PDB file of C-alpha atoms in Angstrom:
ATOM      1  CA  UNK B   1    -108.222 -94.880  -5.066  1.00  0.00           C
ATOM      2  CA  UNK B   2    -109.338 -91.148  -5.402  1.00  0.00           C
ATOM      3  CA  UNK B   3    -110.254 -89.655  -2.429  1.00  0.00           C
ATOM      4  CA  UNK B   4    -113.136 -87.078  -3.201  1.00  0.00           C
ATOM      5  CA  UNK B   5    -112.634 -83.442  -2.339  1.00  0.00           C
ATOM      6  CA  UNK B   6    -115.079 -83.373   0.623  1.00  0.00           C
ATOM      7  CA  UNK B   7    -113.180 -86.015   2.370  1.00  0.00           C
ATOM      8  CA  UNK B   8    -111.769 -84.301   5.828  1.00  0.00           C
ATOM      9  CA  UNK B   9    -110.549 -87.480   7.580  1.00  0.00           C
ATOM     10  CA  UNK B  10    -109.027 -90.763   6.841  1.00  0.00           C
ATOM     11  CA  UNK B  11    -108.830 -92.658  10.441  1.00  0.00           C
ATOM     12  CA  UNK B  12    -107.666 -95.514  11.678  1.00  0.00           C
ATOM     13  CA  UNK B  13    -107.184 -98.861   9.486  1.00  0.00           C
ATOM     14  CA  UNK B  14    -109.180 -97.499   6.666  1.00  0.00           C
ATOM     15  CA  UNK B  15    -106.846 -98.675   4.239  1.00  0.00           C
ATOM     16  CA  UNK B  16    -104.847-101.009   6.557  1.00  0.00           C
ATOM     17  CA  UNK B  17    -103.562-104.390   4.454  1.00  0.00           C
ATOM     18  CA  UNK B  18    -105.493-103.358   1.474  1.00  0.00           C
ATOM     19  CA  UNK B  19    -102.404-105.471  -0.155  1.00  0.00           C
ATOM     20  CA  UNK B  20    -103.512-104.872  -3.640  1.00  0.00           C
ATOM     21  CA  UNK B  21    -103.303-100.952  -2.853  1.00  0.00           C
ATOM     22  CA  UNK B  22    -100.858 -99.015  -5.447  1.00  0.00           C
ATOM     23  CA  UNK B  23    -102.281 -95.390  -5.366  1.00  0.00           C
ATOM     24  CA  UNK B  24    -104.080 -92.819  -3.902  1.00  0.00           C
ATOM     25  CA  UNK B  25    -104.619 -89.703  -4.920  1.00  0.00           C
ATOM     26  CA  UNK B  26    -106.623 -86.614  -4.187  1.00  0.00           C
ATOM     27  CA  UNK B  27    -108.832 -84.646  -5.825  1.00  0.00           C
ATOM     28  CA  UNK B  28    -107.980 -80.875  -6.523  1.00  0.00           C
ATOM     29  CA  UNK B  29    -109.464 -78.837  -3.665  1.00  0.00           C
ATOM     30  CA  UNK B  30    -109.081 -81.488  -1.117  1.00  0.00           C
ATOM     31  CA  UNK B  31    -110.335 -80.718   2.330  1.00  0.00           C
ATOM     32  CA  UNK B  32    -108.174 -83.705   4.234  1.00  0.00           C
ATOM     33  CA  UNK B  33    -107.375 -82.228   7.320  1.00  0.00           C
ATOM     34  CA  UNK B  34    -106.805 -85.923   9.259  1.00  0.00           C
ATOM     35  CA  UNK B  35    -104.457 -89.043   8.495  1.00  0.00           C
ATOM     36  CA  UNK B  36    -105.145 -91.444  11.179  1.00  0.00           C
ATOM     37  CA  UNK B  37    -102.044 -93.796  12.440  1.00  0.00           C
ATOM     38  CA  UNK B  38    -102.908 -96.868  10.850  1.00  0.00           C
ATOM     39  CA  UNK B  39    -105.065 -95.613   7.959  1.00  0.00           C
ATOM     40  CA  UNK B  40    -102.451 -96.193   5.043  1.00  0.00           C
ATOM     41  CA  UNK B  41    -101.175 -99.667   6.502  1.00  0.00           C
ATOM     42  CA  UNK B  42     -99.357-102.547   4.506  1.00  0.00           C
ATOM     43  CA  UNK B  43    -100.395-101.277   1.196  1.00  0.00           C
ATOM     44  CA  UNK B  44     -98.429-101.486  -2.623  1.00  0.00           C
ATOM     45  CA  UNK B  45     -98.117 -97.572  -2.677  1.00  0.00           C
ATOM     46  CA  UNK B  46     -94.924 -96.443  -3.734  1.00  0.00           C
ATOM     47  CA  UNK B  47     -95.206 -92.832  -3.038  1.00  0.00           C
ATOM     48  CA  UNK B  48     -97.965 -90.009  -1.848  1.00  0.00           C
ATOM     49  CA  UNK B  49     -98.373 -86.771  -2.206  1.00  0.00           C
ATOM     50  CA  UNK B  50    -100.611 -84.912   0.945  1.00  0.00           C
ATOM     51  CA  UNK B  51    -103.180 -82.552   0.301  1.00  0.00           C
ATOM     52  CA  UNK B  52    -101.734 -78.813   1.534  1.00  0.00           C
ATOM     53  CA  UNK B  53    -105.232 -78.465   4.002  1.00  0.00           C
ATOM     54  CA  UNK B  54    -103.415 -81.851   6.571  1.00  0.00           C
ATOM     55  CA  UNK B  55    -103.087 -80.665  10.164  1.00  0.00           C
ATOM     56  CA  UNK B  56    -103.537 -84.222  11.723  1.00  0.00           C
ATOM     57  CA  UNK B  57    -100.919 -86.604  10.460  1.00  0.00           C
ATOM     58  CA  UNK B  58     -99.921 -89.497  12.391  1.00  0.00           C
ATOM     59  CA  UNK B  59     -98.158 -91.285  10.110  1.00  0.00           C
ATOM     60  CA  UNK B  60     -97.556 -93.943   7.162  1.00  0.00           C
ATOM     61  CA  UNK B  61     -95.990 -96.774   9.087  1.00  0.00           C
ATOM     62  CA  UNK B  62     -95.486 -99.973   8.158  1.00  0.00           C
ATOM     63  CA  UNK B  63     -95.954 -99.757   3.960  1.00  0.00           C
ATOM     64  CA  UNK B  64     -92.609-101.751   2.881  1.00  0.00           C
ATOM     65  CA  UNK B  65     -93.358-100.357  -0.753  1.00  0.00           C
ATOM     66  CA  UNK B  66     -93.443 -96.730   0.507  1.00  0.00           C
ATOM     67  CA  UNK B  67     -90.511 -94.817  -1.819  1.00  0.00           C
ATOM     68  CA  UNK B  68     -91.622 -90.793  -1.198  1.00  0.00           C
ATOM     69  CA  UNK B  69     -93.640 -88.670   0.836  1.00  0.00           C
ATOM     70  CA  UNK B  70     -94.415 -84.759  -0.410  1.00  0.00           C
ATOM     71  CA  UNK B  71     -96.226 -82.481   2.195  1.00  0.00           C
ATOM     72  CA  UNK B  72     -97.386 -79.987  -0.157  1.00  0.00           C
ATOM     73  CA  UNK B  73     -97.758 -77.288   2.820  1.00  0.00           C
ATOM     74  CA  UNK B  74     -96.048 -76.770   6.857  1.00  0.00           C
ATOM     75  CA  UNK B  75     -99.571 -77.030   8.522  1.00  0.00           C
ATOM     76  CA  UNK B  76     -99.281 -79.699  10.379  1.00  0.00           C
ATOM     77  CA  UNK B  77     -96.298 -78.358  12.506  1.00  0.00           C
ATOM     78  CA  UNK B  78     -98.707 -76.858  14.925  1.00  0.00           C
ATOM     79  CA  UNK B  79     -98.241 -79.275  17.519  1.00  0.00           C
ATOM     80  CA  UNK B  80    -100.085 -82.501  15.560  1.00  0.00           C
ATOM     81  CA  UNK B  81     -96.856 -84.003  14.068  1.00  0.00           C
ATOM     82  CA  UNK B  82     -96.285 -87.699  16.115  1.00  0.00           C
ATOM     83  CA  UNK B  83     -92.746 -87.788  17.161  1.00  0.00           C
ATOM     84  CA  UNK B  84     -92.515 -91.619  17.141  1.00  0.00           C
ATOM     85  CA  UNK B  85     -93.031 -94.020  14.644  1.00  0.00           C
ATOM     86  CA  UNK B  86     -94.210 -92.433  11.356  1.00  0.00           C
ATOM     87  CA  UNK B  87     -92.653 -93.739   9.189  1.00  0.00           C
ATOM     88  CA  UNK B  88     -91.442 -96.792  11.241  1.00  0.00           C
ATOM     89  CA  UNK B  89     -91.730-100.392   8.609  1.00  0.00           C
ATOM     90  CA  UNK B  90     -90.937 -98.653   5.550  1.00  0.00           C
ATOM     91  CA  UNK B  91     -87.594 -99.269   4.643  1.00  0.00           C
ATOM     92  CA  UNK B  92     -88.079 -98.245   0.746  1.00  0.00           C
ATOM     93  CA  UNK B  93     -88.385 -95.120   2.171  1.00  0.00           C
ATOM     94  CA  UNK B  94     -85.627 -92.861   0.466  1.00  0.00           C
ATOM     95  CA  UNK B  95     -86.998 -89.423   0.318  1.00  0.00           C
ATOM     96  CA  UNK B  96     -89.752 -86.901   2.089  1.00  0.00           C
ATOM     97  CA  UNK B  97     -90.265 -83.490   0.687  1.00  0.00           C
ATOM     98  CA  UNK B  98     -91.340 -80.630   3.162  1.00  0.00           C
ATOM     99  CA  UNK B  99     -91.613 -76.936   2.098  1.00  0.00           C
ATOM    100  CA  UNK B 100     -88.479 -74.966   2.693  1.00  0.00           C
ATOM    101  CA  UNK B 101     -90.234 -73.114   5.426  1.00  0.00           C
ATOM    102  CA  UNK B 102     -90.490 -76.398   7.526  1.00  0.00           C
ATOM    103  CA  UNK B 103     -87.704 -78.298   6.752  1.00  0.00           C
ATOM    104  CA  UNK B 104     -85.774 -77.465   9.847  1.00  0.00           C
ATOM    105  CA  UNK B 105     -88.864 -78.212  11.703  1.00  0.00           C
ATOM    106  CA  UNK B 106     -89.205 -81.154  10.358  1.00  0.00           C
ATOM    107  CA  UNK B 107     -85.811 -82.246  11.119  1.00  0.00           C
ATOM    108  CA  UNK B 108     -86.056 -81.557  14.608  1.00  0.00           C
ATOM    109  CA  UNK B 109     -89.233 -83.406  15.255  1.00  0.00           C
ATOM    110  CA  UNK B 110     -88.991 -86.621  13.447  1.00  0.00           C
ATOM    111  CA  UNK B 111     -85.071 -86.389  13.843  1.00  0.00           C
ATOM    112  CA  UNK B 112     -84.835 -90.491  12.928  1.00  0.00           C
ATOM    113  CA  UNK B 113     -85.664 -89.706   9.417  1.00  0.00           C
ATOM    114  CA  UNK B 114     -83.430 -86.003   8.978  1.00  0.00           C
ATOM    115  CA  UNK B 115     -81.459 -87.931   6.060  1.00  0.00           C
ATOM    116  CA  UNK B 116     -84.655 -88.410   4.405  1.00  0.00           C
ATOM    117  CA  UNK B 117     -85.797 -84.586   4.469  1.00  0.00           C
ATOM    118  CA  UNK B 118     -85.556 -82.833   1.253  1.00  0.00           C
ATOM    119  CA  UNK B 119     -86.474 -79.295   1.070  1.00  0.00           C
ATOM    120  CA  UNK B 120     -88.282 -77.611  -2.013  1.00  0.00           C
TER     121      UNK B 120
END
């Protein structure tokens, strides 16, 4: 799935046991300011990249396939980052990349995954 540049929200079960799932991407110039809990649920992707405009994420629970996460930018430290449960169900989950700038941030806030954390 592409997700066209225009697209500023992806809420709740929108892609929730869409089994078959393996990718999404998003179009250069993305305007994805929202990821729902529950929107990217039970799915075959294996890892995601974020778009850098994201200042709503709740999360990418429950995706056993789910290898690595990149946030491309720190935006989403202003208060909208759930504490609980993000990435809870995804035990492929080896590695999330955060800017340099938010890694410690990052740490602190979702400190059950601060093994996971890779700057860059």
């Amino acid at each position: 799935v592409t997700i066209p540049a225009s697209v500023t929200g992806i809420y709740i079960s929108a892609f929730d046991q869409c089994t078959n799932l393996a990718e999404i991407t998003f179009e250069e110039g993305s305007q994805l300011q929202a990821l729902g809990n529950g929107a990217i649920r039970d799915t075959k992707i294996t890892e995601i990249t974020l778009p850098a405009t994201l200042n709503n994420f709740q999360g990418l629970a429950h995706n056993d396939y789910l290898q690595t996460v990149t946030f491309t930018s720190n935006v989403i430290l202003s208060g909208n980052l759930k504490k609980s449960g993000t990435f809870d169900d995804c035990p492929a989950l080896t590695t999330i990349y955060v800017p340099n700038s938010a890694l410690e941030e990052f740490k602190t806030t979702l400190s059950n995954y601060t093994d996971l954390f890779v700057g860059f």
